[in-house]
């Protein structure tokens, strides 16, 4: 009986649980068995597998994070023989990997070693190369937007220089979407650093218009805190800096993320059943299997959100 191992890797993303369930749910009627890999690539190296069945994991689909656990292991390539031994011992030759760019490169390494592997984009950063969307992004976007709306409530009442920082690593896809959806006055994105004088101009225009300024910044913006402090002094408004940090990564997955997870996982199962490997990306709204060899390591700033 064919056996699939499912692995979640890197930063957890709301909707990962839904993808795991959807894959099992689609495979069971085909007579396949499913195992989960605990704690990502680190668990794969030591054969930390757990049997899965769709009925018992359905309750996790409404939860954020990943019930399988995850890890970050940049040195996976060098440890490939250990992973292959563990997979062989458990009689597994099909894999589904969920994660960001680094995780998809890990998936590629396994596919090059002869396994049948599909990689699904799952990261709140939405920075997976050539994919319009990734599992988890929509939930983080909605949460960021809620925080920005609430920031605006108080800024409108008692004017301040209000800055909300989002996660996003070295990219600004999440910050940009939160800021654009919430009508921020300025965006501070690592890909497009603003000269202080330009930022000052934008902020002064906002303050002249509505007495406060609302800024959304990505955590990777160079010298973020110093920039905001300098700006606050020049504008003459007290700075209020909100850093929700990892709270932005959790939470109940949105309907959109659950549907995306399901669409990707079901398409992934279809490709695995037909012995096709690759990264399953969203292009023009559809899941498209891209050969790992064609996968770029980073997303071009700014692709379509
Ligand atoms: O998974 C992506 C991400 O959440 C980034 O937005 C963030 O910079 C990073 O992970 C944080 O990593 P860690 O959880 O290892 O601190």
PDB file of C-alpha atoms and ligand atoms in Angstrom:
ATOM      1  CA  UNK A   1       0.000   0.000   0.000  1.00  0.00           C
ATOM      2  CA  UNK A   2       1.511   3.421  -0.956  1.00  0.00           C
ATOM      3  CA  UNK A   3       2.411   5.570   2.022  1.00  0.00           C
ATOM      4  CA  UNK A   4       2.647   9.358   2.214  1.00  0.00           C
ATOM      5  CA  UNK A   5       4.555  11.292   4.849  1.00  0.00           C
ATOM      6  CA  UNK A   6       3.462  14.877   5.517  1.00  0.00           C
ATOM      7  CA  UNK A   7       5.834  17.361   7.031  1.00  0.00           C
ATOM      8  CA  UNK A   8       5.383  20.971   8.181  1.00  0.00           C
ATOM      9  CA  UNK A   9       8.541  23.032   8.286  1.00  0.00           C
ATOM     10  CA  UNK A  10       9.897  26.486   9.213  1.00  0.00           C
ATOM     11  CA  UNK A  11       7.560  29.084  10.695  1.00  0.00           C
ATOM     12  CA  UNK A  12       4.144  27.604  11.383  1.00  0.00           C
ATOM     13  CA  UNK A  13       1.264  29.098   9.415  1.00  0.00           C
ATOM     14  CA  UNK A  14      -2.499  29.004  10.078  1.00  0.00           C
ATOM     15  CA  UNK A  15      -4.018  26.537   7.633  1.00  0.00           C
ATOM     16  CA  UNK A  16      -1.201  23.986   7.818  1.00  0.00           C
ATOM     17  CA  UNK A  17      -3.451  21.672   9.852  1.00  0.00           C
ATOM     18  CA  UNK A  18      -6.162  21.962   7.234  1.00  0.00           C
ATOM     19  CA  UNK A  19      -3.712  20.951   4.501  1.00  0.00           C
ATOM     20  CA  UNK A  20      -2.596  17.883   6.475  1.00  0.00           C
ATOM     21  CA  UNK A  21      -6.188  16.835   7.007  1.00  0.00           C
ATOM     22  CA  UNK A  22      -7.174  17.494   3.374  1.00  0.00           C
ATOM     23  CA  UNK A  23      -4.277  15.373   2.104  1.00  0.00           C
ATOM     24  CA  UNK A  24      -5.222  12.431   4.363  1.00  0.00           C
ATOM     25  CA  UNK A  25      -8.871  12.839   3.524  1.00  0.00           C
ATOM     26  CA  UNK A  26      -8.119  12.676  -0.192  1.00  0.00           C
ATOM     27  CA  UNK A  27      -5.689   9.768   0.113  1.00  0.00           C
ATOM     28  CA  UNK A  28      -7.655   7.405   2.319  1.00  0.00           C
ATOM     29  CA  UNK A  29     -10.304   6.539  -0.308  1.00  0.00           C
ATOM     30  CA  UNK A  30      -7.440   5.738  -2.671  1.00  0.00           C
ATOM     31  CA  UNK A  31      -6.168   3.127  -0.232  1.00  0.00           C
ATOM     32  CA  UNK A  32      -3.036   5.049   0.755  1.00  0.00           C
ATOM     33  CA  UNK A  33      -1.848   5.369   4.317  1.00  0.00           C
ATOM     34  CA  UNK A  34      -0.643   8.654   5.807  1.00  0.00           C
ATOM     35  CA  UNK A  35       1.963   9.408   8.410  1.00  0.00           C
ATOM     36  CA  UNK A  36       2.881  12.758   9.891  1.00  0.00           C
ATOM     37  CA  UNK A  37       6.466  13.771  10.533  1.00  0.00           C
ATOM     38  CA  UNK A  38       6.820  15.372  13.945  1.00  0.00           C
ATOM     39  CA  UNK A  39       8.892  18.576  14.111  1.00  0.00           C
ATOM     40  CA  UNK A  40       9.689  19.061  10.452  1.00  0.00           C
ATOM     41  CA  UNK A  41      12.991  18.087   8.861  1.00  0.00           C
ATOM     42  CA  UNK A  42      14.555  17.529  12.306  1.00  0.00           C
ATOM     43  CA  UNK A  43      11.941  14.821  12.944  1.00  0.00           C
ATOM     44  CA  UNK A  44      12.481  13.321   9.519  1.00  0.00           C
ATOM     45  CA  UNK A  45      16.165  12.739  10.251  1.00  0.00           C
ATOM     46  CA  UNK A  46      15.323  10.585  13.281  1.00  0.00           C
ATOM     47  CA  UNK A  47      12.234   8.911  11.834  1.00  0.00           C
ATOM     48  CA  UNK A  48       9.832  10.663  14.186  1.00  0.00           C
ATOM     49  CA  UNK A  49       6.651   9.537  12.430  1.00  0.00           C
ATOM     50  CA  UNK A  50       3.095   9.312  13.672  1.00  0.00           C
ATOM     51  CA  UNK A  51       0.193   7.515  11.976  1.00  0.00           C
ATOM     52  CA  UNK A  52      -2.569   9.832  10.770  1.00  0.00           C
ATOM     53  CA  UNK A  53      -6.177   9.316   9.892  1.00  0.00           C
ATOM     54  CA  UNK A  54      -8.476  12.003   8.586  1.00  0.00           C
ATOM     55  CA  UNK A  55     -11.239  11.558  11.156  1.00  0.00           C
ATOM     56  CA  UNK A  56      -8.958  12.017  14.147  1.00  0.00           C
ATOM     57  CA  UNK A  57      -7.186  15.123  12.813  1.00  0.00           C
ATOM     58  CA  UNK A  58     -10.269  16.985  11.603  1.00  0.00           C
ATOM     59  CA  UNK A  59     -10.588  18.881  14.935  1.00  0.00           C
ATOM     60  CA  UNK A  60      -7.180  20.500  14.339  1.00  0.00           C
ATOM     61  CA  UNK A  61      -8.291  22.148  11.103  1.00  0.00           C
ATOM     62  CA  UNK A  62      -9.814  25.065  12.962  1.00  0.00           C
ATOM     63  CA  UNK A  63      -6.615  25.745  14.920  1.00  0.00           C
ATOM     64  CA  UNK A  64      -3.581  27.846  14.055  1.00  0.00           C
ATOM     65  CA  UNK A  65      -0.017  26.540  14.267  1.00  0.00           C
ATOM     66  CA  UNK A  66       0.768  22.970  13.256  1.00  0.00           C
ATOM     67  CA  UNK A  67      -0.194  20.033  15.441  1.00  0.00           C
ATOM     68  CA  UNK A  68       2.715  18.090  13.912  1.00  0.00           C
ATOM     69  CA  UNK A  69       5.226  20.630  15.220  1.00  0.00           C
ATOM     70  CA  UNK A  70       7.947  22.175  13.110  1.00  0.00           C
ATOM     71  CA  UNK A  71      11.630  23.138  13.185  1.00  0.00           C
ATOM     72  CA  UNK A  72      14.217  25.153  11.339  1.00  0.00           C
ATOM     73  CA  UNK A  73      17.094  23.137   9.952  1.00  0.00           C
ATOM     74  CA  UNK A  74      19.188  25.003   7.384  1.00  0.00           C
ATOM     75  CA  UNK A  75      21.763  22.176   7.225  1.00  0.00           C
ATOM     76  CA  UNK A  76      19.322  19.549   5.947  1.00  0.00           C
ATOM     77  CA  UNK A  77      21.105  18.923   2.623  1.00  0.00           C
ATOM     78  CA  UNK A  78      24.218  17.675   4.389  1.00  0.00           C
ATOM     79  CA  UNK A  79      22.132  15.231   6.440  1.00  0.00           C
ATOM     80  CA  UNK A  80      20.204  13.786   3.496  1.00  0.00           C
ATOM     81  CA  UNK A  81      21.508  10.186   3.929  1.00  0.00           C
ATOM     82  CA  UNK A  82      20.022  10.078   7.446  1.00  0.00           C
ATOM     83  CA  UNK A  83      16.650  11.229   6.129  1.00  0.00           C
ATOM     84  CA  UNK A  84      16.701   8.648   3.341  1.00  0.00           C
ATOM     85  CA  UNK A  85      17.518   5.873   5.822  1.00  0.00           C
ATOM     86  CA  UNK A  86      14.630   6.917   8.070  1.00  0.00           C
ATOM     87  CA  UNK A  87      12.188   7.039   5.157  1.00  0.00           C
ATOM     88  CA  UNK A  88      13.302   3.691   3.811  1.00  0.00           C
ATOM     89  CA  UNK A  89      13.009   2.052   7.229  1.00  0.00           C
ATOM     90  CA  UNK A  90       9.396   3.255   7.425  1.00  0.00           C
ATOM     91  CA  UNK A  91       8.722   2.246   3.827  1.00  0.00           C
ATOM     92  CA  UNK A  92       7.824   5.788   2.737  1.00  0.00           C
ATOM     93  CA  UNK A  93       8.499   7.035  -0.762  1.00  0.00           C
ATOM     94  CA  UNK A  94       5.988   9.863  -1.151  1.00  0.00           C
ATOM     95  CA  UNK A  95       6.235  13.148   0.705  1.00  0.00           C
ATOM     96  CA  UNK A  96       4.278  16.363   1.076  1.00  0.00           C
ATOM     97  CA  UNK A  97       6.229  19.300   2.505  1.00  0.00           C
ATOM     98  CA  UNK A  98       4.554  22.490   3.726  1.00  0.00           C
ATOM     99  CA  UNK A  99       6.607  25.612   4.362  1.00  0.00           C
ATOM    100  CA  UNK A 100       8.371  28.649   2.946  1.00  0.00           C
ATOM    101  CA  UNK A 101      11.269  29.030   0.504  1.00  0.00           C
ATOM    102  CA  UNK A 102      13.811  27.170   2.667  1.00  0.00           C
ATOM    103  CA  UNK A 103      11.431  24.278   3.230  1.00  0.00           C
ATOM    104  CA  UNK A 104      10.699  23.983  -0.485  1.00  0.00           C
ATOM    105  CA  UNK A 105      14.443  23.779  -1.109  1.00  0.00           C
ATOM    106  CA  UNK A 106      14.511  20.888   1.402  1.00  0.00           C
ATOM    107  CA  UNK A 107      11.685  19.256  -0.563  1.00  0.00           C
ATOM    108  CA  UNK A 108      13.705  19.707  -3.716  1.00  0.00           C
ATOM    109  CA  UNK A 109      16.692  17.936  -2.127  1.00  0.00           C
ATOM    110  CA  UNK A 110      14.505  14.913  -1.357  1.00  0.00           C
ATOM    111  CA  UNK A 111      13.005  14.878  -4.849  1.00  0.00           C
ATOM    112  CA  UNK A 112      16.488  14.962  -6.359  1.00  0.00           C
ATOM    113  CA  UNK A 113      17.298  11.894  -4.257  1.00  0.00           C
ATOM    114  CA  UNK A 114      14.543   9.999  -6.097  1.00  0.00           C
ATOM    115  CA  UNK A 115      11.503  10.398  -3.837  1.00  0.00           C
ATOM    116  CA  UNK A 116       8.171  11.605  -5.121  1.00  0.00           C
ATOM    117  CA  UNK A 117       7.706  14.966  -3.381  1.00  0.00           C
ATOM    118  CA  UNK A 118       5.314  17.887  -3.609  1.00  0.00           C
ATOM    119  CA  UNK A 119       5.984  21.164  -1.806  1.00  0.00           C
ATOM    120  CA  UNK A 120       3.161  23.492  -0.766  1.00  0.00           C
ATOM    121  CA  UNK A 121       3.749  27.191  -0.007  1.00  0.00           C
ATOM    122  CA  UNK A 122       2.844  27.857   3.629  1.00  0.00           C
ATOM    123  CA  UNK A 123       4.092  30.998   5.345  1.00  0.00           C
ATOM    124  CA  UNK A 124       2.471  34.148   6.669  1.00  0.00           C
ATOM    125  CA  UNK A 125       5.205  36.124   4.864  1.00  0.00           C
ATOM    126  CA  UNK A 126       3.729  35.326   1.427  1.00  0.00           C
ATOM    127  CA  UNK A 127       7.238  35.428   0.005  1.00  0.00           C
ATOM    128  CA  UNK A 128       7.348  32.046  -1.742  1.00  0.00           C
ATOM    129  CA  UNK A 129       8.909  32.520  -5.141  1.00  0.00           C
ATOM    130  CA  UNK A 130       6.434  32.716  -8.015  1.00  0.00           C
ATOM    131  CA  UNK A 131       3.384  31.984  -5.857  1.00  0.00           C
ATOM    132  CA  UNK A 132       0.701  34.636  -5.609  1.00  0.00           C
ATOM    133  CA  UNK A 133      -0.398  33.336  -2.256  1.00  0.00           C
ATOM    134  CA  UNK A 134       0.744  31.069   0.518  1.00  0.00           C
ATOM    135  CA  UNK A 135      -1.173  29.268   3.253  1.00  0.00           C
ATOM    136  CA  UNK A 136      -1.330  31.445   6.376  1.00  0.00           C
ATOM    137  CA  UNK A 137      -0.954  34.824   4.729  1.00  0.00           C
ATOM    138  CA  UNK A 138      -4.633  35.723   4.677  1.00  0.00           C
ATOM    139  CA  UNK A 139      -5.086  34.964   8.383  1.00  0.00           C
ATOM    140  CA  UNK A 140      -2.080  37.102   9.344  1.00  0.00           C
ATOM    141  CA  UNK A 141      -3.266  39.849   7.005  1.00  0.00           C
ATOM    142  CA  UNK A 142      -6.699  39.948   8.623  1.00  0.00           C
ATOM    143  CA  UNK A 143      -5.226  39.961  12.097  1.00  0.00           C
ATOM    144  CA  UNK A 144      -2.805  42.754  11.149  1.00  0.00           C
ATOM    145  CA  UNK A 145      -5.696  44.703   9.662  1.00  0.00           C
ATOM    146  CA  UNK A 146      -7.738  44.319  12.835  1.00  0.00           C
ATOM    147  CA  UNK A 147      -4.833  45.730  14.845  1.00  0.00           C
ATOM    148  CA  UNK A 148      -4.394  48.613  12.416  1.00  0.00           C
ATOM    149  CA  UNK A 149      -8.109  49.460  12.570  1.00  0.00           C
ATOM    150  CA  UNK A 150      -7.921  49.482  16.364  1.00  0.00           C
ATOM    151  CA  UNK A 151      -4.805  51.650  16.257  1.00  0.00           C
ATOM    152  CA  UNK A 152      -6.748  54.101  14.099  1.00  0.00           C
ATOM    153  CA  UNK A 153      -9.614  54.249  16.642  1.00  0.00           C
ATOM    154  CA  UNK A 154      -7.315  55.599  19.293  1.00  0.00           C
ATOM    155  CA  UNK A 155      -5.177  57.730  16.949  1.00  0.00           C
ATOM    156  CA  UNK A 156      -8.280  59.535  15.735  1.00  0.00           C
ATOM    157  CA  UNK A 157      -9.195  60.324  19.320  1.00  0.00           C
ATOM    158  CA  UNK A 158      -5.790  61.235  20.743  1.00  0.00           C
ATOM    159  CA  UNK A 159      -3.359  62.082  17.933  1.00  0.00           C
ATOM    160  CA  UNK A 160      -0.038  60.239  17.948  1.00  0.00           C
ATOM    161  CA  UNK A 161       2.524  58.926  15.546  1.00  0.00           C
ATOM    162  CA  UNK A 162       1.283  55.326  15.470  1.00  0.00           C
ATOM    163  CA  UNK A 163       3.510  52.626  13.995  1.00  0.00           C
ATOM    164  CA  UNK A 164       2.504  48.972  13.679  1.00  0.00           C
ATOM    165  CA  UNK A 165       5.257  46.456  12.972  1.00  0.00           C
ATOM    166  CA  UNK A 166       4.423  43.189  11.239  1.00  0.00           C
ATOM    167  CA  UNK A 167       6.434  40.013  10.859  1.00  0.00           C
ATOM    168  CA  UNK A 168       7.692  39.267   7.365  1.00  0.00           C
ATOM    169  CA  UNK A 169      11.370  38.458   7.857  1.00  0.00           C
ATOM    170  CA  UNK A 170      13.398  40.417   5.330  1.00  0.00           C
ATOM    171  CA  UNK A 171      10.355  41.009   3.117  1.00  0.00           C
ATOM    172  CA  UNK A 172       7.476  43.476   3.194  1.00  0.00           C
ATOM    173  CA  UNK A 173       4.650  41.543   1.518  1.00  0.00           C
ATOM    174  CA  UNK A 174       2.617  41.224   4.719  1.00  0.00           C
ATOM    175  CA  UNK A 175       3.236  44.803   5.903  1.00  0.00           C
ATOM    176  CA  UNK A 176       2.359  46.170   2.512  1.00  0.00           C
ATOM    177  CA  UNK A 177      -0.935  44.270   2.344  1.00  0.00           C
ATOM    178  CA  UNK A 178      -1.909  45.248   5.914  1.00  0.00           C
ATOM    179  CA  UNK A 179      -1.063  48.894   5.251  1.00  0.00           C
ATOM    180  CA  UNK A 180      -2.813  49.048   1.909  1.00  0.00           C
ATOM    181  CA  UNK A 181      -5.938  47.319   3.208  1.00  0.00           C
ATOM    182  CA  UNK A 182      -6.070  49.603   6.252  1.00  0.00           C
ATOM    183  CA  UNK A 183      -5.248  52.895   4.535  1.00  0.00           C
ATOM    184  CA  UNK A 184      -1.957  53.509   6.345  1.00  0.00           C
ATOM    185  CA  UNK A 185      -0.324  56.868   5.682  1.00  0.00           C
ATOM    186  CA  UNK A 186       3.121  55.346   5.142  1.00  0.00           C
ATOM    187  CA  UNK A 187       4.638  51.917   4.546  1.00  0.00           C
ATOM    188  CA  UNK A 188       8.138  51.033   5.669  1.00  0.00           C
ATOM    189  CA  UNK A 189       9.210  48.046   3.578  1.00  0.00           C
ATOM    190  CA  UNK A 190      12.703  46.539   3.495  1.00  0.00           C
ATOM    191  CA  UNK A 191      12.547  46.374  -0.303  1.00  0.00           C
ATOM    192  CA  UNK A 192      11.908  50.119  -0.635  1.00  0.00           C
ATOM    193  CA  UNK A 193      13.633  52.074   2.158  1.00  0.00           C
ATOM    194  CA  UNK A 194      12.460  55.703   2.260  1.00  0.00           C
ATOM    195  CA  UNK A 195      14.831  58.615   2.821  1.00  0.00           C
ATOM    196  CA  UNK A 196      13.939  60.244   6.170  1.00  0.00           C
ATOM    197  CA  UNK A 197      13.107  63.544   4.458  1.00  0.00           C
ATOM    198  CA  UNK A 198      10.564  61.824   2.201  1.00  0.00           C
ATOM    199  CA  UNK A 199       9.016  59.990   5.147  1.00  0.00           C
ATOM    200  CA  UNK A 200       8.846  63.289   7.021  1.00  0.00           C
ATOM    201  CA  UNK A 201       7.025  64.902   4.123  1.00  0.00           C
ATOM    202  CA  UNK A 202       4.469  62.046   3.948  1.00  0.00           C
ATOM    203  CA  UNK A 203       3.956  62.116   7.712  1.00  0.00           C
ATOM    204  CA  UNK A 204       3.546  65.900   7.868  1.00  0.00           C
ATOM    205  CA  UNK A 205       0.950  65.757   5.097  1.00  0.00           C
ATOM    206  CA  UNK A 206      -0.963  63.100   7.054  1.00  0.00           C
ATOM    207  CA  UNK A 207      -0.757  65.087  10.299  1.00  0.00           C
ATOM    208  CA  UNK A 208      -1.943  68.244   8.535  1.00  0.00           C
ATOM    209  CA  UNK A 209      -4.896  66.290   7.170  1.00  0.00           C
ATOM    210  CA  UNK A 210      -6.016  64.342  10.239  1.00  0.00           C
ATOM    211  CA  UNK A 211      -3.737  65.269  13.192  1.00  0.00           C
ATOM    212  CA  UNK A 212      -2.135  61.786  13.457  1.00  0.00           C
ATOM    213  CA  UNK A 213      -0.135  59.471  11.232  1.00  0.00           C
ATOM    214  CA  UNK A 214      -0.511  55.730  10.883  1.00  0.00           C
ATOM    215  CA  UNK A 215       2.524  53.790   9.695  1.00  0.00           C
ATOM    216  CA  UNK A 216       2.891  50.081   8.935  1.00  0.00           C
ATOM    217  CA  UNK A 217       6.419  48.720   8.969  1.00  0.00           C
ATOM    218  CA  UNK A 218       7.879  45.316   8.264  1.00  0.00           C
ATOM    219  CA  UNK A 219      10.242  43.968  10.925  1.00  0.00           C
ATOM    220  CA  UNK A 220      13.093  43.805   8.395  1.00  0.00           C
ATOM    221  CA  UNK A 221      13.110  47.559   7.714  1.00  0.00           C
ATOM    222  CA  UNK A 222      16.680  48.772   8.301  1.00  0.00           C
ATOM    223  CA  UNK A 223      17.029  50.888  11.448  1.00  0.00           C
ATOM    224  CA  UNK A 224      13.283  50.871  12.072  1.00  0.00           C
ATOM    225  CA  UNK A 225      13.167  52.077  15.673  1.00  0.00           C
ATOM    226  CA  UNK A 226      15.764  54.817  15.141  1.00  0.00           C
ATOM    227  CA  UNK A 227      13.865  55.979  12.045  1.00  0.00           C
ATOM    228  CA  UNK A 228      10.583  56.189  13.952  1.00  0.00           C
ATOM    229  CA  UNK A 229      12.147  58.005  16.886  1.00  0.00           C
ATOM    230  CA  UNK A 230      13.790  60.552  14.576  1.00  0.00           C
ATOM    231  CA  UNK A 231      10.501  61.007  12.761  1.00  0.00           C
ATOM    232  CA  UNK A 232       8.554  61.507  15.981  1.00  0.00           C
ATOM    233  CA  UNK A 233      10.952  64.217  17.062  1.00  0.00           C
ATOM    234  CA  UNK A 234      10.862  66.032  13.721  1.00  0.00           C
ATOM    235  CA  UNK A 235       7.054  65.852  13.446  1.00  0.00           C
ATOM    236  CA  UNK A 236       6.508  66.761  17.084  1.00  0.00           C
ATOM    237  CA  UNK A 237       4.128  63.892  17.826  1.00  0.00           C
ATOM    238  CA  UNK A 238       4.633  61.226  20.484  1.00  0.00           C
ATOM    239  CA  UNK A 239       5.505  57.831  19.056  1.00  0.00           C
ATOM    240  CA  UNK A 240       3.384  54.797  19.898  1.00  0.00           C
ATOM    241  CA  UNK A 241       5.020  51.668  18.537  1.00  0.00           C
ATOM    242  CA  UNK A 242       3.047  48.389  18.447  1.00  0.00           C
ATOM    243  CA  UNK A 243       4.968  45.200  17.930  1.00  0.00           C
ATOM    244  CA  UNK A 244       2.584  42.218  17.921  1.00  0.00           C
ATOM    245  CA  UNK A 245       5.482  40.014  16.840  1.00  0.00           C
ATOM    246  CA  UNK A 246       4.643  36.286  16.811  1.00  0.00           C
ATOM    247  CA  UNK A 247       1.051  36.827  17.929  1.00  0.00           C
ATOM    248  CA  UNK A 248       0.503  37.657  14.242  1.00  0.00           C
ATOM    249  CA  UNK A 249       1.506  34.134  13.304  1.00  0.00           C
ATOM    250  CA  UNK A 250      -1.132  32.350  15.363  1.00  0.00           C
ATOM    251  CA  UNK A 251      -4.875  32.218  15.437  1.00  0.00           C
ATOM    252  CA  UNK A 252      -7.795  30.489  13.881  1.00  0.00           C
ATOM    253  CA  UNK A 253      -7.166  30.100  10.137  1.00  0.00           C
ATOM    254  CA  UNK A 254      -9.393  32.255   7.932  1.00  0.00           C
ATOM    255  CA  UNK A 255     -11.847  30.661   5.531  1.00  0.00           C
ATOM    256  CA  UNK A 256      -9.627  31.722   2.633  1.00  0.00           C
ATOM    257  CA  UNK A 257      -6.579  30.001   4.136  1.00  0.00           C
ATOM    258  CA  UNK A 258      -8.532  26.837   4.819  1.00  0.00           C
ATOM    259  CA  UNK A 259      -9.841  26.755   1.268  1.00  0.00           C
ATOM    260  CA  UNK A 260      -6.377  27.469  -0.141  1.00  0.00           C
ATOM    261  CA  UNK A 261      -4.898  24.701   2.026  1.00  0.00           C
ATOM    262  CA  UNK A 262      -7.535  22.297   0.827  1.00  0.00           C
ATOM    263  CA  UNK A 263      -7.141  23.181  -2.851  1.00  0.00           C
ATOM    264  CA  UNK A 264      -3.356  22.842  -2.664  1.00  0.00           C
ATOM    265  CA  UNK A 265      -3.374  19.619  -0.651  1.00  0.00           C
ATOM    266  CA  UNK A 266      -5.915  17.950  -2.917  1.00  0.00           C
ATOM    267  CA  UNK A 267      -3.994  18.997  -6.030  1.00  0.00           C
ATOM    268  CA  UNK A 268      -0.813  17.753  -4.342  1.00  0.00           C
ATOM    269  CA  UNK A 269      -2.367  14.343  -3.736  1.00  0.00           C
ATOM    270  CA  UNK A 270      -3.396  14.149  -7.377  1.00  0.00           C
ATOM    271  CA  UNK A 271       0.171  14.853  -8.522  1.00  0.00           C
ATOM    272  CA  UNK A 272       1.682  12.375  -6.061  1.00  0.00           C
ATOM    273  CA  UNK A 273      -0.749   9.684  -7.190  1.00  0.00           C
ATOM    274  CA  UNK A 274       0.503  10.326 -10.715  1.00  0.00           C
ATOM    275  CA  UNK A 275       4.153  10.155  -9.602  1.00  0.00           C
ATOM    276  CA  UNK A 276       4.824  13.844 -10.262  1.00  0.00           C
ATOM    277  CA  UNK A 277       7.128  15.928  -8.077  1.00  0.00           C
ATOM    278  CA  UNK A 278       7.432  19.700  -7.811  1.00  0.00           C
ATOM    279  CA  UNK A 279       6.372  22.851  -5.996  1.00  0.00           C
ATOM    280  CA  UNK A 280       2.681  23.511  -6.157  1.00  0.00           C
ATOM    281  CA  UNK A 281       2.331  27.275  -6.541  1.00  0.00           C
ATOM    282  CA  UNK A 282      -0.633  29.582  -6.976  1.00  0.00           C
ATOM    283  CA  UNK A 283      -0.439  31.292 -10.346  1.00  0.00           C
ATOM    284  CA  UNK A 284      -3.354  33.221 -11.810  1.00  0.00           C
ATOM    285  CA  UNK A 285      -5.415  31.871  -8.945  1.00  0.00           C
ATOM    286  CA  UNK A 286      -4.780  28.202  -9.771  1.00  0.00           C
ATOM    287  CA  UNK A 287      -2.455  25.551  -8.326  1.00  0.00           C
ATOM    288  CA  UNK A 288       0.355  24.962 -10.814  1.00  0.00           C
ATOM    289  CA  UNK A 289       3.048  22.302 -10.407  1.00  0.00           C
ATOM    290  CA  UNK A 290       6.440  23.897 -11.035  1.00  0.00           C
ATOM    291  CA  UNK A 291       9.477  21.601 -11.361  1.00  0.00           C
ATOM    292  CA  UNK A 292      11.789  22.118  -8.383  1.00  0.00           C
ATOM    293  CA  UNK A 293      14.642  22.920 -10.777  1.00  0.00           C
ATOM    294  CA  UNK A 294      12.718  25.998 -11.933  1.00  0.00           C
ATOM    295  CA  UNK A 295      11.953  27.234  -8.447  1.00  0.00           C
ATOM    296  CA  UNK A 296      13.635  30.557  -7.623  1.00  0.00           C
ATOM    297  CA  UNK A 297      14.983  30.879  -4.078  1.00  0.00           C
ATOM    298  CA  UNK A 298      13.216  34.232  -3.434  1.00  0.00           C
ATOM    299  CA  UNK A 299      10.087  36.032  -4.556  1.00  0.00           C
ATOM    300  CA  UNK A 300      10.567  39.103  -6.687  1.00  0.00           C
ATOM    301  CA  UNK A 301       9.513  42.203  -4.780  1.00  0.00           C
ATOM    302  CA  UNK A 302       6.659  42.988  -5.220  1.00  0.00           C
ATOM    303  CA  UNK A 303       4.796  40.252  -6.999  1.00  0.00           C
ATOM    304  CA  UNK A 304       1.057  40.187  -7.069  1.00  0.00           C
ATOM    305  CA  UNK A 305      -0.398  39.984  -3.544  1.00  0.00           C
TER     306      UNK A 305
HETATM  307  O1  LIG B   1       7.814  32.029   9.212  1.00  0.00           O
HETATM  308  C1  LIG B   1       8.168  33.295   8.856  1.00  0.00           C
HETATM  309  C2  LIG B   1       8.409  34.128  10.078  1.00  0.00           C
HETATM  310  O2  LIG B   1       7.249  34.180  10.887  1.00  0.00           O
HETATM  311  C3  LIG B   1       8.884  35.542   9.772  1.00  0.00           C
HETATM  312  O3  LIG B   1       7.809  36.413   9.546  1.00  0.00           O
HETATM  313  C4  LIG B   1       9.678  35.873  11.005  1.00  0.00           C
HETATM  314  O4  LIG B   1      10.672  36.816  10.735  1.00  0.00           O
HETATM  315  C5  LIG B   1      10.290  34.568  11.363  1.00  0.00           C
HETATM  316  O5  LIG B   1       9.435  33.558  10.854  1.00  0.00           O
HETATM  317  C6  LIG B   1      10.466  34.370  12.827  1.00  0.00           C
HETATM  318  O6  LIG B   1      11.125  33.178  13.047  1.00  0.00           O
HETATM  319  P1  LIG B   1      11.194  32.446  14.431  1.00  0.00           P
HETATM  320  O7  LIG B   1       9.837  31.916  14.713  1.00  0.00           O
HETATM  321  O8  LIG B   1      12.213  31.396  14.228  1.00  0.00           O
HETATM  322  O9  LIG B   1      11.551  33.496  15.443  1.00  0.00           O
END
